[in-house]
Amino acid sequence: MNVNKTALVIGGSRGIGRAIALRLAGSGFDIWLTYRSSHEAAENVKGEIADRGRSCELIPFDVSSYEETETALAARTKESAPDVLVYNAGIARDNLMVWMTKEEWDSVLSTNLDGFFNVTRTVLFSMLKAKKGRIVVVSSVSGQTGQAGQVNYSASKAGLIGAAKSLAREVGKKNIFVNVVAPGFIKTDMTGDIPEDQILPLIPVNRLGRSEDIASVVDFLCSEEHMYIHGQVIGINGGLAM
Ligand code: NAP
């Protein structure tokens, strides 16, 4: 059990982030749960975390704004460092490059990649001071292999992999472990429109992923006592990419 440990889950109101928050709470973490605007969904997660006997603080803000991120997290993390940071917030605005608008490019990059900088820059000092921490970044198979219609999204997710590996080289000596998970197709609001019959033939295990499939790997990376996994990108994609 992770007694008196805190996990900061960025983008925890729905989908994969929700499953991660619940799983970590089940492993004994108290949760700081951030999201942008889904207040009701976040309240529901908070209730489910309370059912597991853990506390959950809701912290709504837009990760794409450095100022909002600092306001939401700086004072809190000055008081105490979270033991775990999961950077999971993300959006997709798919379009072929030839039609992609500047707004589609900017919104995805600013949420998925700038958001990682905004949050991690704000939180990292407290972890360094505590001389311990676990950081897990949620990337995507699209950042590893590329995906037509996702030039913006793939760029952001590949960027996260580069950023996380560089950070891993900076903070490994400080007892802060940094790893990336790269989900394939997971059933959430984000993938609601995906035609399953066209996708399934590409997935050797013949099913879409569940948010819990991601949460269990994140939990392992955050809970395992004797860790020697660092700077790695762990694909969780049913064999979609090997
Ligand atoms: P989702 O159901 O749409 O949930 C996204 C979460 O991120 C929500 O909590 C949302 O908050 C939060 N968020 C989005 N923009 C934000 C912003 N600007 N500021 C603060 N929070 C923000 O997405 P999901 O499918 O669970 O995906 C979670 C992560 O996994 C994303 O990074 C995604 O790219 C990645 N991923 C997903 C899949 C997949 O197949 N689903 C595959 C590979 C990677 P609100 O609820 O308030 O909007």
GROMACS .gro file of C-alpha atoms and ligand atoms in nm:
model
  290
    1MET     CA    1   0.000   0.000   0.000
    2ASN     CA    2   0.114   0.354  -0.075
    3VAL     CA    3   0.027   0.514   0.258
    4ASN     CA    4   0.021   0.896   0.251
    5LYS     CA    5   0.131   0.910  -0.108
    6THR     CA    6  -0.019   1.148  -0.357
    7ALA     CA    7  -0.064   1.111  -0.732
    8LEU     CA    8  -0.130   1.414  -0.952
    9VAL     CA    9  -0.332   1.294  -1.250
   10ILE     CA   10  -0.356   1.551  -1.528
   11GLY     CA   11  -0.675   1.503  -1.730
   12GLY     CA   12  -0.844   1.261  -1.492
   13SER     CA   13  -1.212   1.337  -1.539
   14ARG     CA   14  -1.282   1.096  -1.823
   15GLY     CA   15  -1.147   0.803  -2.023
   16ILE     CA   16  -0.793   0.683  -1.963
   17GLY     CA   17  -0.714   0.946  -1.698
   18ARG     CA   18  -1.021   0.851  -1.499
   19ALA     CA   19  -0.919   0.483  -1.504
   20ILE     CA   20  -0.565   0.577  -1.398
   21ALA     CA   21  -0.693   0.786  -1.106
   22LEU     CA   22  -0.921   0.505  -0.987
   23ARG     CA   23  -0.651   0.243  -1.022
   24LEU     CA   24  -0.393   0.451  -0.833
   25ALA     CA   25  -0.651   0.524  -0.562
   26GLY     CA   26  -0.705   0.148  -0.538
   27SER     CA   27  -0.331   0.115  -0.482
   28GLY     CA   28  -0.350   0.358  -0.191
   29PHE     CA   29  -0.267   0.693  -0.349
   30ASP     CA   30  -0.458   1.006  -0.260
   31ILE     CA   31  -0.538   1.183  -0.585
   32TRP     CA   32  -0.504   1.539  -0.708
   33LEU     CA   33  -0.728   1.523  -1.013
   34THR     CA   34  -0.708   1.789  -1.282
   35TYR     CA   35  -0.933   1.847  -1.581
   36ARG     CA   36  -1.052   2.140  -1.790
   37SER     CA   37  -1.432   2.173  -1.776
   38SER     CA   38  -1.610   1.839  -1.710
   39HIS     CA   39  -1.707   1.926  -1.353
   40GLU     CA   40  -1.979   1.664  -1.318
   41ALA     CA   41  -1.760   1.383  -1.452
   42ALA     CA   42  -1.480   1.492  -1.218
   43GLU     CA   43  -1.716   1.494  -0.919
   44ASN     CA   44  -1.818   1.138  -1.008
   45VAL     CA   45  -1.454   1.026  -1.011
   46LYS     CA   46  -1.402   1.196  -0.678
   47GLY     CA   47  -1.696   0.997  -0.536
   48GLU     CA   48  -1.556   0.669  -0.672
   49ILE     CA   49  -1.218   0.749  -0.517
   50ALA     CA   50  -1.386   0.818  -0.182
   51ASP     CA   51  -1.552   0.475  -0.212
   52ARG     CA   52  -1.199   0.333  -0.228
   53GLY     CA   53  -1.114   0.510   0.096
   54ARG     CA   54  -0.882   0.771  -0.055
   55SER     CA   55  -0.911   1.147  -0.084
   56CYS     CA   56  -0.944   1.333  -0.410
   57GLU     CA   57  -0.892   1.703  -0.466
   58LEU     CA   58  -1.038   1.845  -0.787
   59ILE     CA   59  -0.825   2.106  -0.966
   60PRO     CA   60  -0.980   2.244  -1.286
   61PHE     CA   61  -0.757   2.445  -1.520
   62ASP     CA   62  -0.648   2.460  -1.882
   63VAL     CA   63  -0.305   2.295  -1.923
   64SER     CA   64  -0.237   2.493  -2.240
   65SER     CA   65  -0.205   2.811  -2.033
   66TYR     CA   66   0.119   2.845  -1.836
   67GLU     CA   67  -0.037   3.109  -1.611
   68GLU     CA   68  -0.342   2.897  -1.527
   69THR     CA   69  -0.120   2.595  -1.462
   70GLU     CA   70   0.106   2.788  -1.228
   71THR     CA   71  -0.188   2.936  -1.041
   72ALA     CA   72  -0.342   2.593  -0.997
   73LEU     CA   73  -0.033   2.395  -0.900
   74ALA     CA   74   0.259   2.611  -0.783
   75ALA     CA   75   0.147   2.688  -0.427
   76ARG     CA   76   0.014   2.336  -0.374
   77THR     CA   77   0.337   2.167  -0.485
   78LYS     CA   78   0.548   2.413  -0.286
   79GLU     CA   79   0.382   2.274   0.026
   80SER     CA   80   0.434   1.910  -0.068
   81ALA     CA   81   0.556   1.726  -0.375
   82PRO     CA   82   0.330   1.471  -0.539
   83ASP     CA   83   0.488   1.125  -0.540
   84VAL     CA   84   0.352   1.065  -0.887
   85LEU     CA   85   0.273   1.286  -1.185
   86VAL     CA   86   0.077   1.136  -1.473
   87TYR     CA   87   0.058   1.367  -1.774
   88ASN     CA   88  -0.248   1.234  -1.955
   89ALA     CA   89  -0.443   1.539  -2.080
   90GLY     CA   90  -0.475   1.540  -2.455
   91ILE     CA   91  -0.700   1.624  -2.746
   92ALA     CA   92  -0.719   1.528  -3.113
   93ARG     CA   93  -0.832   1.752  -3.400
   94ASP     CA   94  -0.785   1.525  -3.699
   95ASN     CA   95  -0.759   1.648  -4.055
   96LEU     CA   96  -0.542   1.580  -4.356
   97MET     CA   97  -0.240   1.810  -4.360
   98VAL     CA   98  -0.355   1.971  -4.682
   99TRP     CA   99  -0.675   2.089  -4.511
  100MET     CA  100  -0.544   2.135  -4.157
  101THR     CA  101  -0.609   2.477  -4.011
  102LYS     CA  102  -0.362   2.669  -3.799
  103GLU     CA  103  -0.613   2.647  -3.515
  104GLU     CA  104  -0.622   2.264  -3.541
  105TRP     CA  105  -0.243   2.254  -3.529
  106ASP     CA  106  -0.208   2.507  -3.246
  107SER     CA  107  -0.480   2.369  -3.019
  108VAL     CA  108  -0.341   2.015  -3.029
  109LEU     CA  109   0.022   2.117  -2.982
  110SER     CA  110  -0.060   2.360  -2.702
  111THR     CA  111  -0.269   2.110  -2.505
  112ASN     CA  112  -0.069   1.793  -2.563
  113LEU     CA  113   0.289   1.924  -2.569
  114ASP     CA  114   0.296   2.277  -2.420
  115GLY     CA  115   0.070   2.140  -2.147
  116PHE     CA  116   0.336   1.883  -2.055
  117PHE     CA  117   0.592   2.162  -2.023
  118ASN     CA  118   0.357   2.385  -1.827
  119VAL     CA  119   0.269   2.115  -1.575
  120THR     CA  120   0.606   1.945  -1.540
  121ARG     CA  121   0.800   2.272  -1.517
  122THR     CA  122   0.570   2.378  -1.234
  123VAL     CA  123   0.585   2.049  -1.042
  124LEU     CA  124   0.939   1.926  -1.101
  125PHE     CA  125   1.120   2.144  -0.850
  126SER     CA  126   0.915   2.000  -0.565
  127MET     CA  127   1.003   1.645  -0.674
  128LEU     CA  128   1.371   1.736  -0.699
  129LYS     CA  129   1.355   1.878  -0.347
  130ALA     CA  130   1.182   1.562  -0.222
  131LYS     CA  131   1.450   1.355  -0.400
  132LYS     CA  132   1.193   1.113  -0.533
  133GLY     CA  133   0.915   1.088  -0.785
  134ARG     CA  134   0.755   0.901  -1.069
  135ILE     CA  135   0.651   1.071  -1.389
  136VAL     CA  136   0.443   0.885  -1.647
  137VAL     CA  137   0.359   1.053  -1.975
  138VAL     CA  138   0.071   0.933  -2.193
  139SER     CA  139   0.182   0.947  -2.555
  140SER     CA  140   0.026   0.742  -2.836
  141VAL     CA  141   0.106   0.482  -3.100
  142SER     CA  142   0.046   0.768  -3.347
  143GLY     CA  143   0.357   0.938  -3.208
  144GLN     CA  144   0.559   0.623  -3.275
  145THR     CA  145   0.439   0.520  -3.619
  146GLY     CA  146   0.260   0.828  -3.758
  147GLN     CA  147  -0.103   0.826  -3.867
  148ALA     CA  148  -0.266   0.980  -4.173
  149GLY     CA  149  -0.495   1.265  -4.067
  150GLN     CA  150  -0.298   1.320  -3.746
  151VAL     CA  151   0.006   1.528  -3.838
  152ASN     CA  152  -0.070   1.762  -3.548
  153TYR     CA  153  -0.150   1.486  -3.297
  154SER     CA  154   0.144   1.263  -3.400
  155ALA     CA  155   0.383   1.558  -3.377
  156SER     CA  156   0.264   1.634  -3.025
  157LYS     CA  157   0.285   1.271  -2.914
  158ALA     CA  158   0.629   1.214  -3.070
  159GLY     CA  159   0.737   1.539  -2.905
  160LEU     CA  160   0.630   1.401  -2.569
  161ILE     CA  161   0.850   1.095  -2.621
  162GLY     CA  162   1.154   1.312  -2.694
  163ALA     CA  163   1.078   1.541  -2.401
  164ALA     CA  164   1.029   1.251  -2.158
  165LYS     CA  165   1.351   1.079  -2.265
  166SER     CA  166   1.548   1.401  -2.223
  167LEU     CA  167   1.391   1.462  -1.884
  168ALA     CA  168   1.474   1.104  -1.785
  169ARG     CA  169   1.840   1.179  -1.858
  170GLU     CA  170   1.822   1.494  -1.646
  171VAL     CA  171   1.655   1.358  -1.333
  172GLY     CA  172   1.739   0.987  -1.312
  173LYS     CA  173   2.020   1.056  -1.065
  174LYS     CA  174   1.771   1.241  -0.845
  175ASN     CA  175   1.561   0.929  -0.792
  176ILE     CA  176   1.288   1.052  -1.026
  177PHE     CA  177   1.179   0.789  -1.276
  178VAL     CA  178   1.032   0.903  -1.606
  179ASN     CA  179   0.853   0.672  -1.848
  180VAL     CA  180   0.607   0.691  -2.134
  181VAL     CA  181   0.307   0.476  -2.216
  182ALA     CA  182   0.190   0.470  -2.576
  183PRO     CA  183  -0.168   0.344  -2.607
  184GLY     CA  184  -0.314   0.209  -2.930
  185PHE     CA  185  -0.689   0.235  -2.997
  186ILE     CA  186  -0.864   0.263  -2.661
  187LYS     CA  187  -1.243   0.293  -2.625
  188THR     CA  188  -1.306   0.643  -2.488
  189ASP     CA  189  -1.488   0.962  -2.590
  190MET     CA  190  -1.185   1.047  -2.806
  191THR     CA  191  -1.228   0.738  -3.023
  192GLY     CA  192  -1.609   0.735  -3.027
  193ASP     CA  193  -1.628   0.789  -3.404
  194ILE     CA  194  -1.371   0.528  -3.509
  195PRO     CA  195  -1.516   0.252  -3.731
  196GLU     CA  196  -1.433  -0.061  -3.529
  197ASP     CA  197  -1.479  -0.301  -3.821
  198GLN     CA  198  -1.200  -0.126  -4.012
  199ILE     CA  199  -0.965  -0.111  -3.715
  200LEU     CA  200  -1.000  -0.463  -3.572
  201PRO     CA  201  -0.821  -0.643  -3.858
  202LEU     CA  202  -0.512  -0.435  -3.774
  203ILE     CA  203  -0.505  -0.547  -3.409
  204PRO     CA  204  -0.359  -0.896  -3.351
  205VAL     CA  205  -0.545  -0.947  -3.020
  206ASN     CA  206  -0.870  -0.861  -3.203
  207ARG     CA  207  -1.015  -0.607  -2.964
  208LEU     CA  208  -0.990  -0.238  -2.891
  209GLY     CA  209  -0.813  -0.149  -2.570
  210ARG     CA  210  -0.984  -0.054  -2.246
  211SER     CA  211  -0.883   0.239  -2.030
  212GLU     CA  212  -0.805  -0.014  -1.756
  213ASP     CA  213  -0.542  -0.174  -1.983
  214ILE     CA  214  -0.349   0.153  -1.967
  215ALA     CA  215  -0.420   0.216  -1.599
  216SER     CA  216  -0.271  -0.116  -1.488
  217VAL     CA  217   0.061  -0.040  -1.659
  218VAL     CA  218   0.071   0.313  -1.517
  219ASP     CA  219  -0.003   0.170  -1.173
  220PHE     CA  220   0.285  -0.076  -1.210
  221LEU     CA  221   0.522   0.204  -1.309
  222CYS     CA  222   0.414   0.407  -1.006
  223SER     CA  223   0.390   0.133  -0.744
  224GLU     CA  224   0.670  -0.111  -0.809
  225GLU     CA  225   0.927  -0.076  -0.531
  226HIS     CA  226   1.238  -0.196  -0.704
  227MET     CA  227   1.226   0.008  -1.022
  228TYR     CA  228   1.485  -0.012  -1.294
  229ILE     CA  229   1.256   0.096  -1.578
  230HIS     CA  230   1.351   0.446  -1.683
  231GLY     CA  231   1.324   0.649  -2.001
  232GLN     CA  232   1.119   0.377  -2.170
  233VAL     CA  233   0.826   0.391  -2.407
  234ILE     CA  234   0.585   0.109  -2.331
  235GLY     CA  235   0.342   0.030  -2.610
  236ILE     CA  236  -0.003  -0.083  -2.495
  237ASN     CA  237  -0.171  -0.151  -2.826
  238GLY     CA  238  -0.273  -0.517  -2.860
  239GLY     CA  239   0.006  -0.567  -3.111
  240LEU     CA  240  -0.106  -0.290  -3.348
  241ALA     CA  241   0.256  -0.173  -3.362
  242MET     CA  242   0.551  -0.398  -3.278
  243NAP     P1  243  -1.071   1.191  -2.322
  243NAP     O1  244  -1.167   1.084  -2.281
  243NAP     O2  245  -1.112   1.291  -2.424
  243NAP     O3  246  -1.022   1.268  -2.187
  243NAP     C1  247  -0.927   1.370  -2.198
  243NAP     C2  248  -0.894   1.425  -2.061
  243NAP     O4  249  -0.799   1.533  -2.078
  243NAP     C3  250  -1.013   1.484  -1.988
  243NAP     O5  251  -0.995   1.469  -1.849
  243NAP     C4  252  -1.005   1.633  -2.026
  243NAP     O6  253  -1.069   1.721  -1.934
  243NAP     C5  254  -0.855   1.654  -2.022
  243NAP     N1  255  -0.815   1.770  -2.102
  243NAP     C6  256  -0.825   1.785  -2.236
  243NAP     N2  257  -0.782   1.908  -2.272
  243NAP     C7  258  -0.744   1.971  -2.157
  243NAP     C8  259  -0.692   2.100  -2.128
  243NAP     N3  260  -0.669   2.190  -2.225
  243NAP     N4  261  -0.665   2.131  -2.000
  243NAP     C9  262  -0.687   2.041  -1.901
  243NAP     N5  263  -0.736   1.916  -1.921
  243NAP    C10  264  -0.765   1.882  -2.049
  243NAP     O7  265  -0.937   1.128  -2.378
  243NAP     P2  266  -0.876   0.979  -2.363
  243NAP     O8  267  -0.913   0.902  -2.483
  243NAP     O9  268  -0.901   0.925  -2.229
  243NAP    O10  269  -0.719   1.013  -2.381
  243NAP    C11  270  -0.636   1.039  -2.270
  243NAP    C12  271  -0.492   1.051  -2.321
  243NAP    O11  272  -0.456   0.931  -2.388
  243NAP    C13  273  -0.474   1.165  -2.423
  243NAP    O12  274  -0.350   1.224  -2.404
  243NAP    C14  275  -0.477   1.090  -2.555
  243NAP    O13  276  -0.408   1.161  -2.654
  243NAP    C15  277  -0.410   0.962  -2.517
  243NAP     N6  278  -0.441   0.850  -2.607
  243NAP    C16  279  -0.570   0.809  -2.624
  243NAP    C17  280  -0.595   0.704  -2.711
  243NAP    C18  281  -0.734   0.651  -2.734
  243NAP    O14  282  -0.750   0.563  -2.821
  243NAP     N7  283  -0.833   0.697  -2.662
  243NAP    C19  284  -0.491   0.644  -2.780
  243NAP    C20  285  -0.362   0.688  -2.760
  243NAP    C21  286  -0.338   0.792  -2.673
  243NAP     P3  287  -1.227   1.759  -1.957
  243NAP    O15  288  -1.303   1.632  -1.925
  243NAP    O16  289  -1.256   1.868  -1.862
  243NAP    O17  290  -1.240   1.797  -2.102
   0.00000   0.00000   0.00000
